[in-house]
């Protein structure tokens, strides 16, 4: 049975932002957020790739940053975060200087390992969640999913129970950000996933065939390959067939 708890008590102030028109907060930060729009009962969810494993999810007045790294300059001109998710402590997912520059006082949901390594100024607004929990985070129900390696030669990269994946329940849509993982039973057991972000590069996560097999098993409606540097990601649509819509986007445009 999953546990459920409030992540940040002070989040009661966040709904006040919903009184502002869509894009008001974004306009203060300059250009509109670009990316695919996923229609939901909470309004369009904008998918904005940043780089490698970093992305933004924005809807209404909410802007969730996932694994922001790379320095403050990478996020100049983008809307400020209202919340931040961090999947695990590796440097391409967790960078304290970047967080110090961009996080302000927004809530952060992460792992126990990352929480321990956060700068003191950010710890007050951060909470750790464990695999299998369901938490209320920044007004969104988030299911915390395991993320780990299963292949013998890769076990040292992501041991079981250390990293997190996240399913964000936004309106009537379920958005799965896998973090660094292979094709694991917990992924295959997911249901009703509308959008999935799946990593596929060796030796740290899974190869294209593993990703395709996982997609065929849990059948997300839309898949975005990310964290794919060095992989022939263009082969994925052919391997997936009609099990899901694969959307290839440029995560390495810098």
XYZ file of C-alpha atoms in Angstrom, residues 90-250:
161
model
C 24.189 12.050 -10.620
C 25.657 15.246 -12.021
C 23.587 15.228 -15.207
C 20.438 15.327 -13.034
C 21.484 17.180 -9.889
C 23.642 20.299 -9.801
C 23.646 22.364 -6.582
C 24.995 25.585 -8.192
C 22.214 25.538 -10.798
C 19.590 24.941 -8.127
C 20.992 27.709 -5.938
C 20.743 30.109 -8.875
C 17.217 29.266 -10.034
C 15.239 27.592 -7.241
C 14.501 30.466 -4.901
C 12.038 29.198 -2.292
C 10.021 26.835 -4.495
C 9.276 23.293 -3.275
C 11.646 20.509 -4.324
C 10.767 16.808 -4.412
C 13.687 14.414 -4.599
C 15.454 11.407 -3.072
C 17.031 10.954 0.347
C 20.501 11.018 -1.198
C 19.877 14.314 -2.986
C 18.212 15.864 0.058
C 21.319 15.136 2.102
C 23.494 16.886 -0.500
C 21.325 19.956 -1.068
C 22.678 23.327 0.033
C 21.288 24.268 3.447
C 19.347 27.184 1.998
C 17.278 24.809 -0.173
C 16.663 22.040 2.349
C 13.874 23.894 4.136
C 11.655 23.622 1.059
C 12.746 20.143 -0.032
C 11.368 16.721 0.805
C 12.504 13.206 -0.044
C 10.109 10.559 -1.316
C 10.703 6.837 -1.703
C 9.747 4.347 -4.379
C 6.089 3.384 -4.126
C 4.845 6.517 -2.380
C 2.111 8.802 -3.634
C 2.587 12.386 -2.484
C 0.837 15.713 -2.860
C 3.416 18.024 -4.368
C 2.731 21.606 -5.390
C -0.941 20.767 -5.793
C -0.241 17.718 -7.976
C -0.577 14.065 -7.034
C 2.780 12.452 -7.814
C 3.334 8.694 -7.867
C 6.964 7.873 -7.076
C 8.264 5.025 -9.229
C 11.429 2.965 -8.853
C 14.350 3.661 -11.205
C 17.303 1.272 -11.307
C 19.546 -0.981 -13.360
C 18.927 -4.705 -13.753
C 21.729 -5.787 -16.100
C 24.614 -7.302 -14.108
C 27.291 -5.090 -15.679
C 25.274 -1.934 -14.956
C 24.128 -2.476 -11.381
C 26.695 -0.053 -9.980
C 25.221 2.873 -11.884
C 21.737 2.960 -10.387
C 21.132 0.576 -7.485
C 17.553 -0.291 -6.644
C 15.891 1.970 -4.079
C 18.138 5.002 -4.625
C 16.664 6.887 -7.583
C 13.109 7.960 -8.385
C 10.908 8.176 -11.409
C 7.742 10.259 -11.168
C 4.209 10.076 -12.539
C 2.560 13.500 -12.393
C -1.232 13.427 -12.436
C -2.094 16.735 -14.118
C -5.814 17.110 -14.692
C -6.863 13.987 -16.570
C -3.348 13.254 -17.848
C -0.594 11.078 -16.381
C 2.958 12.158 -17.242
C 5.778 9.710 -16.483
C 9.367 10.909 -16.148
C 11.424 7.744 -15.769
C 14.767 9.085 -14.558
C 17.705 6.726 -15.084
C 16.410 3.190 -15.287
C 16.244 0.032 -17.332
C 13.174 -1.892 -18.405
C 11.981 -2.769 -14.886
C 8.795 -4.486 -13.620
C 7.636 -1.272 -11.946
C 7.688 0.477 -15.328
C 5.859 -2.357 -17.062
C 3.176 -2.261 -14.364
C 2.274 1.381 -15.052
C -1.194 1.992 -16.460
C -2.962 4.817 -18.290
C 0.226 6.767 -19.016
C -0.438 9.559 -21.489
C 3.144 10.811 -21.882
C 6.382 9.012 -20.994
C 9.947 10.314 -20.981
C 12.277 7.323 -21.284
C 16.098 7.237 -21.123
C 17.977 5.078 -23.584
C 21.737 5.277 -23.609
C 24.377 2.760 -22.640
C 25.857 1.813 -20.321
C 23.842 3.853 -17.832
C 20.224 3.109 -18.728
C 18.741 0.885 -21.444
C 19.302 0.378 -25.126
C 16.733 1.080 -27.816
C 15.455 -2.508 -27.918
C 14.896 -2.581 -24.152
C 13.022 0.698 -24.374
C 10.863 -0.618 -27.212
C 10.042 -3.779 -25.252
C 9.036 -1.712 -22.221
C 6.859 0.569 -24.349
C 5.057 -2.424 -25.829
C 4.406 -3.677 -22.303
C 2.935 -0.569 -20.636
C 1.745 1.206 -23.787
C 2.021 4.922 -23.039
C 0.083 7.028 -25.533
C 3.082 9.255 -26.359
C 6.773 8.569 -25.778
C 9.572 11.112 -25.747
C 13.040 9.541 -25.814
C 15.372 11.665 -23.696
C 18.769 11.091 -22.081
C 19.698 9.368 -25.362
C 23.122 10.805 -26.198
C 25.040 8.407 -28.436
C 21.996 6.254 -29.248
C 20.327 5.735 -32.630
C 17.085 7.060 -31.266
C 15.699 7.386 -34.787
C 15.306 3.583 -34.812
C 12.795 3.592 -31.966
C 9.579 4.320 -33.921
C 10.142 1.304 -36.147
C 10.744 -0.959 -33.143
C 7.685 0.332 -31.271
C 5.246 0.113 -34.173
C 1.717 1.093 -33.197
C 2.221 0.474 -29.453
C 2.766 4.213 -28.906
C 3.365 7.485 -30.702
C 7.095 8.220 -30.551
C 8.003 11.897 -30.683
C 11.638 12.611 -31.459
C 12.784 16.016 -30.298
C 16.226 17.632 -30.173
